[in-house]
Coordinates of C-alpha atoms in Angstrom, one line a residue:
X1 CA -14.2 22.5 -13.9
X2 CA -14.5 18.8 -13.5
X3 CA -12.1 15.8 -13.6
X4 CA -13.9 12.5 -14.4
X5 CA -12.8 9.6 -11.7
X6 CA -12.7 6.3 -12.6
X7 CA -15.5 3.8 -11.7
X8 CA -14.5 1.5 -9.0
X9 CA -16.3 -1.7 -9.7
X10 CA -20.4 -2.2 -10.4
X11 CA -22.6 -3.9 -7.6
X12 CA -24.1 -7.3 -8.8
X13 CA -27.8 -8.8 -7.5
X14 CA -26.3 -12.2 -5.4
X15 CA -24.0 -8.7 -4.0
X16 CA -20.4 -10.3 -4.6
X17 CA -18.7 -6.9 -6.3
X18 CA -18.0 -7.4 -10.0
X19 CA -14.8 -5.8 -10.9
X20 CA -15.0 -3.5 -14.6
X21 CA -11.5 -3.6 -16.6
X22 CA -9.6 0.0 -14.8
X23 CA -9.0 2.5 -17.7
X24 CA -5.8 2.2 -19.1
X25 CA -3.7 4.9 -18.7
X26 CA -0.1 5.4 -20.3
X27 CA 2.8 4.2 -18.2
X28 CA 4.4 7.3 -15.7
X29 CA 5.8 10.2 -17.3
X30 CA 9.6 11.5 -18.1
X31 CA 8.6 -14.5 11.5
X32 CA 8.8 -16.1 15.0
X33 CA 10.6 -19.5 14.8
X34 CA 11.2 -20.9 11.3
X35 CA 9.7 -23.7 13.5
X36 CA 6.7 -22.6 14.2
X37 CA 4.2 -25.4 15.0
X38 CA 1.5 -26.6 11.8
X39 CA -0.7 -27.2 14.4
X40 CA -1.7 -24.0 16.2
X41 CA 0.4 -21.5 13.6
X42 CA 1.0 -18.3 15.4
X43 CA -1.4 -16.0 13.3
X44 CA 0.6 -12.6 11.8
X45 CA 0.7 -9.8 13.6
X46 CA -0.5 -6.4 12.0
X47 CA 1.3 -3.7 14.6
X48 CA -0.6 -0.6 15.3
X49 CA 0.7 1.8 12.6
X50 CA 1.7 5.0 13.5
X51 CA -1.2 6.9 11.9
X52 CA -1.1 10.4 10.7
X53 CA -4.0 12.3 13.2
X54 CA -6.7 13.3 11.4
X55 CA -6.8 16.4 14.2
X56 CA -3.5 17.8 13.7
X57 CA -3.8 20.9 13.6
X58 CA -0.1 22.3 13.0
X59 CA 0.3 23.5 9.6
X60 CA 2.9 25.6 7.7
X61 CA 4.3 27.7 10.5
X62 CA 6.0 29.2 7.3
X63 CA 2.7 29.6 5.0
X64 CA 0.9 33.6 5.9
X65 CA 0.5 34.4 1.7
X66 CA -2.4 32.8 -0.4
X67 CA -1.2 32.1 -3.6
X68 CA -1.3 34.0 -6.8
X69 CA -1.5 32.4 -10.0
X70 CA 0.5 31.2 -11.1
X71 CA 2.2 30.2 -7.8
X72 CA 5.5 31.8 -7.6
X73 CA 6.6 30.3 -3.7
X74 CA 4.7 28.6 -1.0
X75 CA 0.8 29.1 -0.1
X76 CA -2.5 28.9 1.2
X77 CA -4.6 28.5 -1.7
X78 CA -7.7 30.3 -0.9
X79 CA -9.8 30.5 -4.4
X80 CA -11.4 28.0 -6.5
X81 CA -8.8 28.0 -9.8
X82 CA -6.8 26.1 -11.9
X83 CA -3.4 26.7 -11.2
X84 CA 0.3 26.2 -12.5
X85 CA 3.7 26.6 -11.3
X86 CA 5.9 29.7 -12.2
X87 CA 9.1 28.0 -10.6
X88 CA 10.7 25.6 -7.8
X89 CA 9.3 26.3 -4.4
X90 CA 10.6 26.0 -1.4
X91 CA 10.1 25.9 2.4
X92 CA 11.2 24.7 5.9
X93 CA 7.7 23.3 7.2
X94 CA 5.0 22.4 5.0
X95 CA 4.0 24.3 1.3
X96 CA 0.5 24.0 -0.2
X97 CA -2.0 24.5 2.1
X98 CA -5.4 24.0 -0.1
X99 CA -8.7 25.6 2.2
X100 CA -11.5 25.4 -0.6
X101 CA -13.0 22.9 -3.2
X102 CA -12.7 22.7 -6.9
X103 CA -8.4 23.3 -7.2
X104 CA -6.4 22.1 -9.9
X105 CA -2.8 22.2 -9.6
X106 CA -0.7 21.6 -12.7
X107 CA 3.2 21.9 -11.6
X108 CA 4.4 21.6 -14.8
X109 CA 8.0 19.7 -13.7
X110 CA 8.3 21.8 -11.4
X111 CA 9.2 21.3 -7.8
X112 CA 7.4 21.8 -4.6
X113 CA 10.1 21.2 -1.4
X114 CA 8.5 21.0 2.2
X115 CA 10.3 20.2 5.2
X116 CA 13.6 21.4 4.4
X117 CA 14.4 22.6 8.5
X118 CA 13.5 18.6 9.0
X119 CA 11.4 19.1 11.3
X120 CA 8.2 16.4 11.8
X121 CA 4.4 16.4 11.3
X122 CA 4.9 18.1 7.4
X123 CA 3.4 18.1 4.3
X124 CA 3.6 18.9 0.0
X125 CA 1.0 19.9 -0.3
X126 CA -2.5 19.3 1.4
X127 CA -6.6 19.3 1.4
X128 CA -8.7 18.5 4.0
X129 CA -12.2 18.2 4.5
X130 CA -12.5 19.4 0.4
X131 CA -13.6 18.3 -2.6
X132 CA -12.6 18.4 -5.9
X133 CA -9.2 18.8 -5.9
X134 CA -6.1 17.6 -8.4
X135 CA -2.7 17.5 -8.1
X136 CA -0.9 16.7 -11.4
X137 CA 2.6 16.9 -13.4
X138 CA 4.4 18.0 -9.5
X139 CA 7.6 16.8 -8.4
X140 CA 7.4 17.0 -4.4
X141 CA 10.5 16.4 -2.3
X142 CA 11.3 16.4 1.0
X143 CA 14.3 18.3 1.7
X144 CA 15.6 17.0 4.7
X145 CA 18.5 14.9 5.4
X146 CA 17.1 11.5 6.8
X147 CA 15.4 14.0 10.0
X148 CA 11.8 13.9 11.2
X149 CA 9.1 11.9 11.4
X150 CA 5.5 11.6 10.3
X151 CA 6.4 13.5 6.9
X152 CA 3.7 13.4 3.8
X153 CA 4.3 14.7 0.6
X154 CA 0.8 14.7 -0.2
X155 CA -1.9 14.4 2.7
X156 CA -5.5 14.7 2.3
X157 CA -8.2 14.3 4.9
X158 CA -12.1 13.5 4.2
X159 CA -11.4 14.7 0.3
X160 CA -14.0 13.3 -2.2
X161 CA -13.6 12.9 -6.2
X162 CA -9.9 13.9 -6.6
X163 CA -7.2 12.5 -8.1
X164 CA -3.5 12.7 -7.7
X165 CA -1.5 11.7 -11.2
X166 CA 1.7 11.4 -12.8
X167 CA 3.6 13.0 -9.9
X168 CA 6.8 12.6 -8.5
X169 CA 6.7 11.9 -4.9
X170 CA 9.9 11.3 -1.8
X171 CA 10.2 11.4 1.5
X172 CA 13.0 11.0 4.2
X173 CA 13.0 11.1 8.3
X174 CA 13.1 8.3 10.7
X175 CA 8.9 6.8 11.2
X176 CA 5.8 7.6 9.9
X177 CA 6.6 8.5 6.1
X178 CA 4.3 8.3 4.1
X179 CA 4.5 9.5 -0.3
X180 CA 0.4 9.5 0.2
X181 CA -1.9 9.4 3.0
X182 CA -5.5 9.8 2.6
X183 CA -7.8 9.2 5.4
X184 CA -10.5 9.8 7.6
X185 CA -14.0 9.3 4.7
X186 CA -12.1 10.0 1.8
X187 CA -14.0 8.7 -1.4
X188 CA -13.6 8.6 -5.0
X189 CA -10.1 8.9 -5.3
X190 CA -7.3 8.2 -8.7
X191 CA -4.0 7.5 -8.0
X192 CA -2.8 7.0 -10.9
X193 CA 0.8 7.0 -12.9
X194 CA 3.0 8.7 -9.8
X195 CA 6.4 7.4 -8.6
X196 CA 7.0 7.1 -5.1
X197 CA 9.8 7.1 -2.9
X198 CA 9.1 6.4 0.9
X199 CA 12.1 6.0 2.7
X200 CA 12.9 6.2 6.6
X201 CA 15.6 5.3 9.2
X202 CA 12.8 3.8 11.5
X203 CA 9.4 2.3 11.4
X204 CA 6.3 2.4 9.3
X205 CA 6.6 4.3 6.0
X206 CA 4.4 3.6 3.8
X207 CA 4.7 4.5 -0.4
X208 CA 0.5 4.7 -0.3
X209 CA -1.3 5.3 2.8
X210 CA -5.1 4.7 2.9
X211 CA -7.0 4.8 6.5
X212 CA -11.0 4.8 6.6
X213 CA -11.8 5.3 2.9
X214 CA -13.4 3.8 0.4
X215 CA -13.6 4.2 -3.5
X216 CA -9.9 4.6 -3.8
X217 CA -8.2 3.5 -7.5
X218 CA -4.8 3.3 -7.1
X219 CA -3.3 1.9 -10.6
X220 CA -0.1 2.2 -12.8
X221 CA 2.0 4.0 -9.8
X222 CA 5.6 3.2 -9.4
X223 CA 5.7 2.5 -5.7
X224 CA 8.8 2.0 -3.5
X225 CA 9.4 1.9 0.2
X226 CA 12.5 1.9 2.6
X227 CA 13.6 1.1 6.3
X228 CA 13.8 -1.1 9.4
X229 CA 10.2 -2.8 9.4
X230 CA 6.9 -2.6 9.2
X231 CA 7.6 -1.4 5.8
X232 CA 4.5 -1.1 3.1
X233 CA 4.4 0.3 -0.3
X234 CA 0.6 0.3 -0.2
X235 CA -1.2 -0.3 3.2
X236 CA -4.9 0.3 2.8
X237 CA -7.0 -0.5 6.5
X238 CA -10.6 -0.4 7.2
X239 CA -12.2 0.4 3.2
X240 CA -13.9 -1.0 0.8
X241 CA -14.5 -0.8 -3.1
X242 CA -11.3 -0.1 -4.0
X243 CA -9.0 -0.9 -6.7
X244 CA -5.0 -2.0 -6.6
X245 CA -4.4 -2.9 -9.7
X246 CA -1.0 -2.9 -12.4
X247 CA 1.4 -1.1 -10.2
X248 CA 4.9 -2.2 -9.7
X249 CA 5.8 -1.8 -6.0
X250 CA 9.2 -2.7 -4.4
X251 CA 9.7 -2.9 -0.8
X252 CA 12.8 -3.6 1.4
X253 CA 13.6 -4.3 4.9
X254 CA 16.9 -4.0 7.0
X255 CA 16.4 -5.4 10.2
X256 CA 17.8 -8.4 10.8
X257 CA 17.1 -8.8 14.4
X258 CA 13.1 -8.2 13.4
X259 CA 11.4 -11.6 14.7
X260 CA 8.4 -9.5 16.4
X261 CA 6.2 -10.9 14.0
X262 CA 5.5 -7.1 12.4
X263 CA 5.7 -7.8 8.9
X264 CA 6.6 -5.5 5.4
X265 CA 4.3 -5.7 3.0
X266 CA 4.0 -4.9 -1.0
X267 CA 0.3 -4.9 -0.1
X268 CA -1.4 -4.6 2.8
X269 CA -5.1 -4.8 3.1
X270 CA -6.0 -4.7 6.7
X271 CA -8.7 -3.9 9.4
X272 CA -12.1 -5.1 8.2
X273 CA -11.3 -4.1 4.6
X274 CA -14.1 -5.0 2.7
X275 CA -15.1 -6.3 -1.5
X276 CA -11.9 -5.1 -3.0
X277 CA -9.7 -6.5 -5.8
X278 CA -6.0 -6.4 -6.0
X279 CA -4.8 -7.6 -8.9
X280 CA -2.0 -7.4 -12.2
X281 CA 0.4 -5.3 -9.6
X282 CA 4.4 -6.6 -9.6
X283 CA 5.4 -6.7 -6.6
X284 CA 9.4 -7.7 -4.8
X285 CA 10.3 -8.0 -1.6
X286 CA 13.8 -7.8 -0.5
X287 CA 15.9 -6.6 2.8
X288 CA 17.6 -8.0 5.3
X289 CA 14.8 -7.8 7.5
X290 CA 12.2 -11.0 8.4
X291 CA 8.3 -11.3 8.4
X292 CA 7.8 -10.6 4.5
X293 CA 4.7 -10.3 2.5
X294 CA 4.0 -9.6 -1.3
X295 CA 0.2 -9.0 0.1
X296 CA -0.8 -9.3 3.4
X297 CA -4.6 -9.5 3.9
X298 CA -5.7 -9.4 7.4
X299 CA -8.0 -8.7 10.5
X300 CA -11.1 -9.9 9.5
X301 CA -11.0 -8.5 6.1
X302 CA -13.3 -10.4 4.0
X303 CA -14.2 -10.7 0.3
X304 CA -11.0 -9.6 -1.5
X305 CA -9.9 -10.5 -4.4
X306 CA -6.0 -10.8 -5.4
X307 CA -5.5 -12.0 -8.5
X308 CA -2.9 -12.2 -11.4
X309 CA -0.2 -11.0 -9.5
X310 CA 3.7 -11.9 -10.1
X311 CA 4.9 -11.8 -6.7
X312 CA 8.3 -12.0 -5.8
X313 CA 9.8 -12.4 -1.7
X314 CA 13.1 -12.7 -1.3
X315 CA 14.9 -11.5 2.2
X316 CA 16.7 -13.3 4.8
X317 CA 13.5 -15.3 6.2
X318 CA 10.2 -16.2 6.6
X319 CA 9.4 -15.0 3.3
X320 CA 5.3 -15.2 2.0
X321 CA 3.9 -14.5 -1.5
X322 CA 0.3 -14.0 -0.4
X323 CA -1.0 -14.2 3.2
X324 CA -4.5 -14.3 4.3
X325 CA -4.8 -14.1 8.2
X326 CA -7.9 -13.9 10.6
X327 CA -10.1 -13.0 7.6
X328 CA -13.3 -15.3 5.3
X329 CA -14.1 -15.8 1.9
X330 CA -11.5 -14.0 0.4
X331 CA -9.8 -15.4 -3.6
X332 CA -6.5 -15.8 -4.1
X333 CA -6.5 -16.6 -8.1
X334 CA -3.7 -16.7 -10.6
X335 CA -1.1 -15.1 -9.2
X336 CA 2.6 -16.8 -9.7
X337 CA 4.4 -16.6 -6.8
X338 CA 8.5 -16.7 -5.7
X339 CA 9.5 -17.0 -2.2
X340 CA 13.3 -17.3 -0.9
X341 CA 16.4 -18.0 -2.4
X342 CA 19.1 -19.5 0.4
X343 CA 16.6 -18.4 3.4
X344 CA 14.4 -20.2 5.6
X345 CA 10.7 -20.7 6.3
X346 CA 9.3 -19.2 2.6
X347 CA 5.6 -19.9 2.1
X348 CA 3.7 -19.6 -0.8
X349 CA -0.1 -19.0 -0.7
X350 CA -0.8 -19.0 4.0
X351 CA -3.9 -19.7 5.5
X352 CA -4.2 -19.0 9.0
X353 CA -7.6 -18.8 11.0
X354 CA -9.8 -18.4 7.9
X355 CA -12.8 -20.2 6.0
X356 CA -14.2 -20.3 2.9
X357 CA -11.3 -19.4 1.0
X358 CA -10.4 -19.7 -3.1
X359 CA -6.9 -20.6 -3.6
X360 CA -7.7 -22.2 -7.4
X361 CA -5.1 -21.9 -10.3
X362 CA -1.7 -20.4 -9.2
X363 CA 2.0 -20.9 -9.8
X364 CA 3.8 -21.0 -6.6
X365 CA 7.7 -21.5 -6.5
X366 CA 9.0 -21.8 -3.4
X367 CA 13.1 -22.3 -2.3
X368 CA 15.3 -21.7 0.5
X369 CA 16.7 -24.2 3.1
X370 CA 14.2 -26.0 5.5
X371 CA 10.5 -24.5 6.6
X372 CA 9.5 -24.2 3.0
X373 CA 5.6 -24.7 2.0
X374 CA 4.2 -24.4 -1.5
X375 CA 1.0 -23.2 -0.2
X376 CA -0.1 -23.9 4.1
X377 CA -3.3 -24.4 5.4
X378 CA -3.7 -24.0 8.5
X379 CA -7.4 -24.1 10.9
X380 CA -8.5 -23.0 8.0
X381 CA -12.3 -24.9 7.4
X382 CA -13.4 -24.6 4.3
X383 CA -11.0 -24.0 2.4
X384 CA -11.1 -24.9 -1.6
X385 CA -7.7 -25.6 -3.5
X386 CA -7.9 -26.5 -6.7
X387 CA -5.7 -25.7 -10.1
X388 CA -2.6 -25.3 -8.8
X389 CA 0.6 -25.8 -9.6
X390 CA 3.4 -25.6 -7.2
X391 CA 6.9 -26.6 -6.7
X392 CA 8.9 -26.9 -3.3
X393 CA 13.1 -27.0 -3.7
X394 CA 14.3 -26.8 0.7
X395 CA 18.0 -28.3 0.7
X396 CA 18.3 -29.4 4.2
X397 CA 15.8 -30.9 6.6
X398 CA 12.5 -32.5 5.5
X399 CA 10.5 -30.2 6.9
X400 CA 9.5 -29.1 3.6
X401 CA 6.0 -29.6 1.4
X402 CA 4.4 -29.1 -1.4
X403 CA 0.8 -28.3 0.3
X404 CA 0.2 -29.2 3.3
X405 CA -3.2 -29.3 5.7
X406 CA -3.4 -30.0 9.6
X407 CA -6.1 -31.6 11.3
X408 CA -8.1 -28.2 12.1
X409 CA -9.1 -27.9 8.7
X410 CA -12.3 -29.4 9.5

């Protein structure tokens, strides 16, 4: 069998990505000080993620048997085939290990429960160095009670031409808990119409984490991430030619003492990620923590398109709609952005140490006490600001501006 993969976009002769409209799928079934100098604004810090190592060797300490068909217990998939589940399955460690190419697992609504022992370095389903793997209609649940770290619902390493569709995925634990993790030269993967909840009592909990992988299509998902800080609905680092569209994303950070500069994001595009599309998403950031961003493009990421998103950031302080930090030739177009309510230091669109950024036709509303900016351009020569509608409503002090650019933009 062969499940087709949605093409992400085509390349035009002038070198810029020309994004095709994504295939329309049905909905899923069933900062530091608020007075940081505007002349020398401190760049937002992208912290080193505690990433799952592609060299992990311990998997499924309780797995011994090859999978039957239909699958009746946690197992190893050793034959290429289309599998279904006959019942709910569960394991104290990891659950399903796919060891061959050309596999479809349709859970038909049954549950894959993993990590009931509350350990670390566990997965619900994993696929390493595989091709043509498809996972659908599964309920994948972390069975622990807020213990254990480095836990993933689905893990794909060096996996190609595959898909994850119509699943419900949840994680619990402390830190580094991801609903889906895609790593190490994976490519041509569709992630569509899933509902993912990634929760943890500490840091680095992402609903979807993608690293060192390209041509990933993430469409029509509901993504929720919770933790103390460094929380991402989607984290995408070091990849190209991917699309993140029409997702509903909620992230909530709950550390009121967080002044580290380590942000929590609806969508993070970072670490030389190039030529990617972020469009048509509904993004909401809330909680008691500081340094919250709807979309952050950072760390030398170029030629990315941020367009048509609806972004609301309303946590305790330092709320940003879109921030472009130390990254060039990006586009922020036709977004609707609202930041802050009663908090301080709210910025609709922030350019920091960038060049040739296009900010066009956005609707921006910022409201708070002081330190509020509709559009703030800092040390960013060649920025194009055109056709934006900006409203700023600060209730205290004079440090509130609709559009502010400093002398370092020439």
